[in-house]
Amino acid sequence: MKILLVEDEERIAAFLTKGLRRGDHTVDVVGVGKDALDAILDPEPEHDVLVLDLGLPDMDGLEVLRRVREQGVQMPVIVVTARTDRDDRTRAAQLGVDDYLAKPFPIKQLLASIDRHDPQRQGAVLRTSSMASGSPSAELP
Amino acid sequence: MNEWRSWPAAARVLVAGVSLAGVAVTAVRLPEIQVWTGRDAVLFAGLAVAVAVGEFFQFELPYRTERTVYVVTDALWTAALFLVPPSVLVAALAVSIVVGQAVQHFPPVKIAFNVAQILLGISAALLVYGAFGSPAVTEPVGWLAAAAAMAAFQAVNNLLIAAIISLIEHESFWKVALVPTGILHWVGNLAIGVLGALLWVVAPLGLLLLAVPLVLTFFAYRGWLRSIEERDAMHEMARTAEDISKSGDVTTRLSLPPAQDDARVLASTLNLMLDRLDAAFQRERLFIRETSHELRTPITICRGHLELLDSDPTAAELRETVELVIDELDRMARIVEDMNTLTRMEDPASLRREAIDIDLLVADVASKAAPLVAGRLEVTSGPTGGHLRADPQRLTQSLINLLRNAAQHTPYNTKIELRALAVDDRWRFEVTDHGDGVSPKDVESVFLPFCTGTSTTPGNGLGLAIVFGIARAHGGAAGLDNRPGSGATFWLEVPQ
């Protein structure tokens, strides 16, 4: 999967990149909301999943997300943030966030969340569960 | 009683029923009115005017959105029982109350209900008085008849008012009906009315003497009613305070009593106190939330880098991770220390004040800040020769924080100026930078804890909050003169 990581704290971006690459993903990192929007709203977008911090220096991560959704982009979005307020979670959910991870979190948790949005891996789950139970839809994440 | 449309159906039926009954008891007097003599007409006019004037001497007992009103005109009606024919009394009452209340802009529904329930009451009183054989006021049995008649009036009056209030306020009928003002109202008006009638018959000029106790009674009665209002308001406040105490919910406020009295002032003052407590709790919650947020970043970095350390790392990888983790632990330690300083600064007793030589202080700050400002600092004030009583360590810390802030947020090749100057009875220290100034939307909050605004440069957002806290603890102030696009001057003032 090709992942766009939006994170302004270099040291966090560094280990997240390292962890994601170990999970066989390709990672591009940007540190500000504007660059994130440029990459996502590109006429030929190249990323499958957006991993988004909320506390960005130029604009709020939720504002980035709002603009992305406003343009009709429905790519999976995983928020990784130190903000744990219920209001933030609610707004994120309203904007169609697929997962909300509060920092600090184990890197495995982020990888598992990304895997859930990988069409190939979903297919694998589907096939396995088809054989096991004959009721594939019940096993879909 | 001006929210007619929002009342329950039962209340509206009661008002309509009482109003119709009032019309009926007036209508049955029409044959008598048709045969009035000239003297009856004069009596009618005199009584109507007296009652209309008496309507202005009211005592109001507020009950939630309703008011129970007591009027001294009951005394006039008591006297009129003896002195005028029943039809004159009924007609004078009807006309005078309608006119009196209309002049005071009472809502029509209220006037209809009021006049009707009083007419019903006075009709009951006339029946009782008639049952005694309509004795004269000079006979003691007449006083007894008046007492019974006015008790009947009072009973009808109180019960109907209690019924309407209980229906609108959804309170227990008896709780409202048994407000203990009825007996005093009855006894006071009865005595004054009987005395007035007696004097009118025996020595009319004596009525002038009656005015004195009447006025005294008026004020005594008004004071007593107000004390009841205040007592009720106090009970209400105590109940709300107890609720707040039990629930810990400081967002609740006391309802303000309608009367402009001490109870209202007290409730307003307590509400202001609750506002401040509420704001303090909100600040505390914000502080905890921001602290937790601020600590999450270094924890996340340490956790992430340690988690991804290979099982068999190279010496270089290991060294790099250890250095990074130690650096982040230092960052956490600084946050904790700054928070500690900030909390201590709320207590002025934590200061260790001593005499400070301003010039030595400025030189000391410039020397200590040299590594932070990397040759950019210029002290622009000459020797002041001034002295100041303050905590030297805290003052130095404040100025270094201001210099660090300037160094971190402005280009490396721009000057930073430090100066001290006397302003009235204060010493003012200024740190001026030549960066881009503070973003207008951050100006208001720049001294708040954890406010890093739109800045991308390092800092935990506590430095300026500490400056502000130290200035406040000294009885001074801190502020910002912003020049968007060309820099900013952060200042700190301390009384001399």
Tab-separated table of C-alpha atoms in Angstrom, chain B residues 117-451:
chain	number	residue	atom	x	y	z
B	117	GLN	CA	-63.184	36.347	41.672
B	118	ILE	CA	-63.539	39.496	43.794
B	119	LEU	CA	-67.199	39.862	42.783
B	120	LEU	CA	-67.777	36.211	43.694
B	121	GLY	CA	-66.072	36.816	47.022
B	122	ILE	CA	-68.046	39.941	47.821
B	123	SER	CA	-71.295	38.210	46.827
B	124	ALA	CA	-70.440	35.453	49.318
B	125	ALA	CA	-69.700	38.138	51.917
B	126	LEU	CA	-73.062	39.851	51.261
B	127	LEU	CA	-74.870	36.527	51.674
B	128	VAL	CA	-73.186	35.893	55.041
B	129	TYR	CA	-73.785	39.483	56.213
B	130	GLY	CA	-77.445	39.159	55.166
B	131	ALA	CA	-77.722	35.890	57.095
B	132	PHE	CA	-76.863	37.849	60.239
B	133	GLY	CA	-79.801	40.178	59.480
B	134	SER	CA	-77.571	42.961	58.097
B	135	PRO	CA	-76.836	44.473	61.551
B	136	ALA	CA	-75.610	48.089	61.954
B	137	VAL	CA	-71.943	48.881	62.572
B	138	THR	CA	-72.784	50.388	65.964
B	139	GLU	CA	-73.879	46.958	67.212
B	140	PRO	CA	-71.169	44.463	68.222
B	141	VAL	CA	-73.067	41.721	66.367
B	142	GLY	CA	-72.489	43.822	63.238
B	143	TRP	CA	-68.715	43.450	63.780
B	144	LEU	CA	-69.172	39.713	64.111
B	145	ALA	CA	-71.270	39.670	60.918
B	146	ALA	CA	-68.580	41.694	59.087
B	147	ALA	CA	-65.871	39.325	60.373
B	148	ALA	CA	-67.777	36.281	59.105
B	149	ALA	CA	-68.645	38.014	55.820
B	150	MET	CA	-65.073	39.054	55.112
B	151	ALA	CA	-63.840	35.574	56.096
B	152	ALA	CA	-66.144	34.201	53.409
B	153	PHE	CA	-64.797	36.807	50.971
B	154	GLN	CA	-61.229	35.928	51.887
B	155	ALA	CA	-61.885	32.193	51.545
B	156	VAL	CA	-63.343	32.528	48.026
B	157	ASN	CA	-60.602	34.962	47.048
B	158	ASN	CA	-57.695	32.844	48.372
B	159	LEU	CA	-58.965	29.525	47.093
B	160	LEU	CA	-59.574	30.801	43.561
B	161	ILE	CA	-56.140	32.449	43.377
B	162	ALA	CA	-54.462	29.365	44.831
B	163	ALA	CA	-56.322	27.206	42.294
B	164	ILE	CA	-55.123	29.206	39.312
B	165	ILE	CA	-51.524	29.435	40.578
B	166	SER	CA	-51.353	25.734	41.408
B	167	LEU	CA	-52.704	24.854	37.949
B	168	ILE	CA	-50.207	27.070	36.155
B	169	GLU	CA	-47.184	26.294	38.324
B	170	HIS	CA	-48.094	22.596	38.808
B	171	GLU	CA	-47.717	23.025	42.562
B	172	SER	CA	-49.773	21.452	45.305
B	173	PHE	CA	-52.998	23.464	45.707
B	174	TRP	CA	-52.846	23.483	49.520
B	175	LYS	CA	-49.183	24.473	49.562
B	176	VAL	CA	-50.124	27.621	47.656
B	177	ALA	CA	-53.482	28.202	49.409
B	178	LEU	CA	-52.023	28.099	52.895
B	179	VAL	CA	-49.527	30.937	52.466
B	180	PRO	CA	-49.842	32.412	55.972
B	181	THR	CA	-50.718	35.960	54.975
B	182	GLY	CA	-54.487	35.419	54.750
B	183	ILE	CA	-55.343	35.809	58.417
B	184	LEU	CA	-53.373	39.013	58.852
B	185	HIS	CA	-54.927	40.371	55.704
B	186	TRP	CA	-58.379	39.508	56.950
B	187	VAL	CA	-57.925	40.802	60.511
B	188	GLY	CA	-56.167	44.015	59.436
B	189	ASN	CA	-58.653	44.976	56.759
B	190	LEU	CA	-61.606	43.965	58.953
B	191	ALA	CA	-60.506	46.138	61.876
B	192	ILE	CA	-59.753	49.131	59.676
B	193	GLY	CA	-63.005	48.720	57.728
B	194	VAL	CA	-65.200	48.369	60.845
B	195	LEU	CA	-63.467	51.321	62.547
B	196	GLY	CA	-63.862	53.419	59.392
B	197	ALA	CA	-67.564	52.602	59.112
B	198	LEU	CA	-68.071	53.301	62.823
B	199	LEU	CA	-66.343	56.675	62.598
B	200	TRP	CA	-68.300	57.521	59.431
B	201	VAL	CA	-71.554	56.951	61.355
B	202	VAL	CA	-70.543	58.460	64.722
B	203	ALA	CA	-68.005	61.201	63.894
B	204	PRO	CA	-66.954	61.424	60.220
B	205	LEU	CA	-64.073	63.806	60.965
B	206	GLY	CA	-62.503	61.023	63.039
B	207	LEU	CA	-61.662	59.318	59.720
B	208	LEU	CA	-58.731	61.712	59.472
B	209	LEU	CA	-57.318	60.207	62.701
B	210	LEU	CA	-57.739	56.748	61.206
B	211	ALA	CA	-55.331	57.706	58.440
B	212	VAL	CA	-52.396	57.590	60.883
B	213	PRO	CA	-52.679	53.902	61.930
B	214	LEU	CA	-53.661	53.104	58.341
B	215	VAL	CA	-50.398	54.483	56.963
B	216	LEU	CA	-48.381	52.816	59.732
B	217	THR	CA	-50.125	49.524	59.025
B	218	PHE	CA	-49.415	49.939	55.336
B	219	PHE	CA	-45.682	50.175	55.909
B	220	ALA	CA	-45.596	47.474	58.566
B	221	TYR	CA	-47.550	45.148	56.304
B	222	ARG	CA	-45.349	45.880	53.311
B	223	GLY	CA	-42.209	45.215	55.365
B	224	TRP	CA	-43.631	41.965	56.626
B	225	LEU	CA	-44.494	40.768	53.132
B	226	ARG	CA	-41.009	41.648	51.956
B	227	SER	CA	-39.495	39.638	54.780
B	228	ILE	CA	-41.584	36.669	53.597
B	229	GLU	CA	-40.287	37.153	50.068
B	230	GLU	CA	-36.712	37.336	51.328
B	231	ARG	CA	-37.183	34.249	53.447
B	232	ASP	CA	-38.545	32.321	50.455
B	233	ALA	CA	-35.656	33.585	48.326
B	234	MET	CA	-33.167	32.489	51.000
B	235	HIS	CA	-34.761	29.023	51.143
B	236	GLU	CA	-34.507	28.776	47.379
B	237	MET	CA	-30.840	29.852	47.460
B	238	ALA	CA	-30.041	27.393	50.248
B	239	ARG	CA	-31.705	24.603	48.263
B	240	THR	CA	-29.762	25.435	45.089
B	241	ALA	CA	-26.506	25.774	47.064
B	242	GLU	CA	-27.140	22.357	48.592
B	243	ASP	CA	-27.778	20.896	45.125
B	244	ILE	CA	-24.497	22.373	43.880
B	245	SER	CA	-22.687	21.068	46.947
B	246	LYS	CA	-24.088	17.549	46.432
B	247	SER	CA	-23.677	17.330	42.664
B	248	GLY	CA	-20.470	19.371	42.392
B	249	ASP	CA	-21.982	20.955	39.292
B	250	VAL	CA	-20.722	24.546	39.403
B	251	THR	CA	-22.445	25.392	36.125
B	252	THR	CA	-25.754	25.689	38.043
B	253	ARG	CA	-26.795	29.230	38.940
B	254	LEU	CA	-29.117	30.626	41.598
B	255	SER	CA	-32.334	32.058	40.233
B	256	LEU	CA	-32.573	35.790	40.973
B	257	PRO	CA	-35.501	36.770	43.222
B	258	PRO	CA	-37.811	39.206	41.392
B	259	ALA	CA	-37.724	41.879	44.103
B	260	GLN	CA	-34.837	44.353	43.989
B	261	ASP	CA	-33.700	43.617	47.527
B	262	ASP	CA	-30.752	42.275	49.498
B	263	ALA	CA	-31.644	38.683	48.625
B	264	ARG	CA	-31.279	39.539	44.939
B	265	VAL	CA	-27.931	41.243	45.569
B	266	LEU	CA	-26.778	38.188	47.518
B	267	ALA	CA	-27.907	35.812	44.753
B	268	SER	CA	-26.108	37.942	42.126
B	269	THR	CA	-22.935	37.976	44.223
B	270	LEU	CA	-23.069	34.218	44.746
B	271	ASN	CA	-23.611	33.734	41.007
B	272	LEU	CA	-20.535	35.856	40.292
B	273	MET	CA	-18.601	33.673	42.727
B	274	LEU	CA	-19.900	30.575	40.942
B	275	ASP	CA	-18.828	32.109	37.609
B	276	ARG	CA	-15.304	32.487	38.946
B	277	LEU	CA	-15.253	28.986	40.418
B	278	ASP	CA	-16.579	27.580	37.173
B	279	ALA	CA	-13.912	29.451	35.214
B	280	ALA	CA	-11.212	28.192	37.613
B	281	PHE	CA	-12.376	24.585	37.202
B	282	GLN	CA	-12.458	25.019	33.446
B	283	ARG	CA	-8.903	26.416	33.503
B	284	GLU	CA	-7.816	23.476	35.618
B	285	ARG	CA	-9.419	20.984	33.241
B	286	LEU	CA	-7.831	22.765	30.285
B	287	PHE	CA	-4.450	22.749	32.022
B	288	ILE	CA	-4.667	19.017	32.729
B	289	ARG	CA	-5.845	18.306	29.193
B	290	GLU	CA	-3.083	20.394	27.643
B	291	THR	CA	-0.465	18.887	29.952
B	292	SER	CA	-1.538	15.397	29.040
B	293	HIS	CA	-1.515	16.374	25.372
B	294	GLU	CA	1.950	17.929	25.666
B	295	LEU	CA	3.400	14.882	27.419
B	296	ARG	CA	1.957	12.469	24.868
B	297	THR	CA	4.355	13.631	22.156
B	298	PRO	CA	7.666	12.757	23.919
B	299	ILE	CA	6.111	9.550	25.267
B	300	THR	CA	5.016	8.601	21.749
B	301	ILE	CA	8.494	9.298	20.391
B	302	CYS	CA	10.228	7.222	23.106
B	303	ARG	CA	7.744	4.388	22.771
B	304	GLY	CA	7.876	4.318	18.965
B	305	HIS	CA	11.646	4.415	18.669
B	306	LEU	CA	12.158	1.791	21.381
B	307	GLU	CA	9.490	-0.466	19.879
B	308	LEU	CA	11.170	-0.354	16.478
B	309	LEU	CA	14.678	-0.896	17.765
B	310	ASP	CA	15.986	-4.054	16.140
B	311	SER	CA	16.466	-7.078	18.353
B	312	ASP	CA	20.142	-6.925	17.523
B	313	PRO	CA	20.836	-3.241	16.896
B	314	THR	CA	24.149	-1.887	15.737
B	315	ALA	CA	26.132	0.202	18.183
B	316	ALA	CA	25.322	3.330	16.141
B	317	GLU	CA	21.561	2.590	16.131
B	318	LEU	CA	21.603	1.912	19.840
B	319	ARG	CA	23.510	5.128	20.596
B	320	GLU	CA	21.179	7.155	18.398
B	321	THR	CA	18.058	5.757	20.061
B	322	VAL	CA	19.440	6.214	23.583
B	323	GLU	CA	20.359	9.835	22.833
B	324	LEU	CA	16.932	10.480	21.358
B	325	VAL	CA	15.125	8.902	24.310
B	326	ILE	CA	17.235	10.867	26.817
B	327	ASP	CA	16.512	14.049	24.899
B	328	GLU	CA	12.769	13.343	24.999
B	329	LEU	CA	12.934	12.480	28.702
B	330	ASP	CA	14.639	15.850	29.249
B	331	ARG	CA	11.787	17.472	27.334
B	332	MET	CA	9.280	15.803	29.646
B	333	ALA	CA	11.299	16.917	32.662
B	334	ARG	CA	11.232	20.517	31.374
B	335	ILE	CA	7.463	20.362	30.904
B	336	VAL	CA	6.992	19.033	34.427
B	337	GLU	CA	9.359	21.664	35.877
B	338	ASP	CA	7.644	24.466	33.974
B	339	MET	CA	4.245	23.285	35.126
B	340	ASN	CA	5.538	23.231	38.665
B	341	THR	CA	6.851	26.801	38.299
B	342	LEU	CA	3.588	27.947	36.803
B	343	THR	CA	1.573	26.451	39.658
B	344	ARG	CA	3.875	28.003	42.275
B	345	MET	CA	3.549	31.402	40.616
B	346	GLU	CA	-0.131	31.523	41.537
B	347	ASP	CA	1.023	32.008	45.121
B	348	PRO	CA	2.782	35.399	45.690
B	349	ALA	CA	4.148	34.004	48.973
B	350	SER	CA	6.459	31.772	46.920
B	351	LEU	CA	8.522	34.838	45.896
B	352	ARG	CA	11.770	35.673	47.645
B	353	ARG	CA	11.920	39.422	47.281
B	354	GLU	CA	15.104	41.368	47.762
B	355	ALA	CA	16.607	44.644	46.597
B	356	ILE	CA	17.809	44.332	43.007
B	357	ASP	CA	20.146	46.611	41.095
B	358	ILE	CA	18.416	46.972	37.719
B	359	ASP	CA	21.663	47.437	35.735
B	360	LEU	CA	23.251	44.371	37.327
B	361	LEU	CA	20.088	42.360	36.643
B	362	VAL	CA	20.060	43.313	32.947
B	363	ALA	CA	23.784	42.484	32.605
B	364	ASP	CA	23.277	39.147	34.352
B	365	VAL	CA	20.315	38.245	32.102
B	366	ALA	CA	22.281	39.218	28.974
B	367	SER	CA	25.164	37.028	30.086
B	368	LYS	CA	22.984	34.002	30.927
B	369	ALA	CA	20.994	34.322	27.694
B	370	ALA	CA	24.068	34.606	25.483
B	371	PRO	CA	24.044	30.916	24.399
B	372	LEU	CA	20.344	31.172	23.503
B	373	VAL	CA	20.526	34.338	21.437
B	374	ALA	CA	23.842	33.564	19.724
B	375	GLY	CA	25.217	37.069	19.402
B	376	ARG	CA	21.903	38.643	18.411
B	377	LEU	CA	21.254	40.424	21.711
B	378	GLU	CA	21.687	44.149	22.125
B	379	VAL	CA	21.019	45.910	25.442
B	380	THR	CA	19.557	49.215	24.295
B	381	SER	CA	18.985	50.944	27.622
B	382	GLY	CA	21.856	52.842	29.238
B	383	PRO	CA	22.657	52.629	32.965
B	384	THR	CA	19.493	53.335	34.918
B	385	GLY	CA	20.958	53.432	38.427
B	386	GLY	CA	17.568	52.057	39.515
B	387	HIS	CA	16.634	49.547	42.189
B	388	LEU	CA	13.692	47.252	42.614
B	389	ARG	CA	12.314	44.867	45.266
B	390	ALA	CA	11.557	41.596	43.527
B	391	ASP	CA	12.544	37.932	43.342
B	392	PRO	CA	15.789	38.104	41.305
B	393	GLN	CA	15.698	34.461	40.281
B	394	ARG	CA	12.120	34.671	38.972
B	395	LEU	CA	12.697	37.984	37.237
B	396	THR	CA	15.781	36.581	35.525
B	397	GLN	CA	13.828	33.490	34.522
B	398	SER	CA	11.085	35.692	33.012
B	399	LEU	CA	13.485	37.766	30.956
B	400	ILE	CA	15.363	34.698	29.742
B	401	ASN	CA	12.038	33.158	28.731
B	402	LEU	CA	11.214	36.316	26.749
B	403	LEU	CA	14.641	36.245	25.093
B	404	ARG	CA	14.340	32.519	24.310
B	405	ASN	CA	10.912	33.133	22.839
B	406	ALA	CA	12.299	35.917	20.626
B	407	ALA	CA	15.270	33.809	19.548
B	408	GLN	CA	13.136	30.784	18.681
B	409	HIS	CA	10.516	32.661	16.676
B	410	THR	CA	12.594	35.085	14.612
B	411	PRO	CA	15.186	34.675	11.840
B	412	TYR	CA	18.710	33.911	13.101
B	413	ASN	CA	20.184	37.032	11.504
B	414	THR	CA	17.863	39.577	13.164
B	415	LYS	CA	18.622	41.598	16.293
B	416	ILE	CA	16.947	41.105	19.637
B	417	GLU	CA	16.841	44.089	21.977
B	418	LEU	CA	16.605	44.108	25.750
B	419	ARG	CA	15.936	47.289	27.705
B	420	ALA	CA	14.841	48.407	31.170
B	421	LEU	CA	13.040	51.693	31.783
B	422	ALA	CA	11.113	53.387	34.576
B	423	VAL	CA	7.441	54.001	33.755
B	424	ASP	CA	5.579	55.953	36.461
B	425	ASP	CA	5.919	53.842	39.617
B	426	ARG	CA	6.952	50.688	37.781
B	427	TRP	CA	10.017	49.173	36.138
B	428	ARG	CA	9.377	47.966	32.639
B	429	PHE	CA	11.552	45.386	30.864
B	430	GLU	CA	11.151	45.043	27.120
B	431	VAL	CA	12.351	42.426	24.661
B	432	THR	CA	11.974	43.593	21.083
B	433	ASP	CA	12.480	41.348	18.081
B	434	HIS	CA	12.488	42.031	14.369
B	435	GLY	CA	10.717	38.956	13.063
B	436	ASP	CA	7.261	38.792	11.512
B	437	GLY	CA	5.376	39.727	14.674
B	438	VAL	CA	2.720	37.554	16.258
B	439	SER	CA	-0.133	36.271	14.134
B	440	PRO	CA	-3.169	38.495	14.964
B	441	LYS	CA	-5.247	35.474	15.909
B	442	ASP	CA	-2.662	34.420	18.506
B	443	VAL	CA	-2.247	37.833	20.159
B	444	GLU	CA	-5.034	37.285	22.700
B	445	SER	CA	-3.858	33.879	23.826
B	446	VAL	CA	-0.090	34.159	23.570
B	447	PHE	CA	0.396	34.242	27.373
B	448	LEU	CA	-1.919	31.296	28.019
B	449	PRO	CA	-0.362	27.957	28.979
B	450	PHE	CA	0.396	25.636	26.067
B	451	CYS	CA	-0.440	28.255	23.471
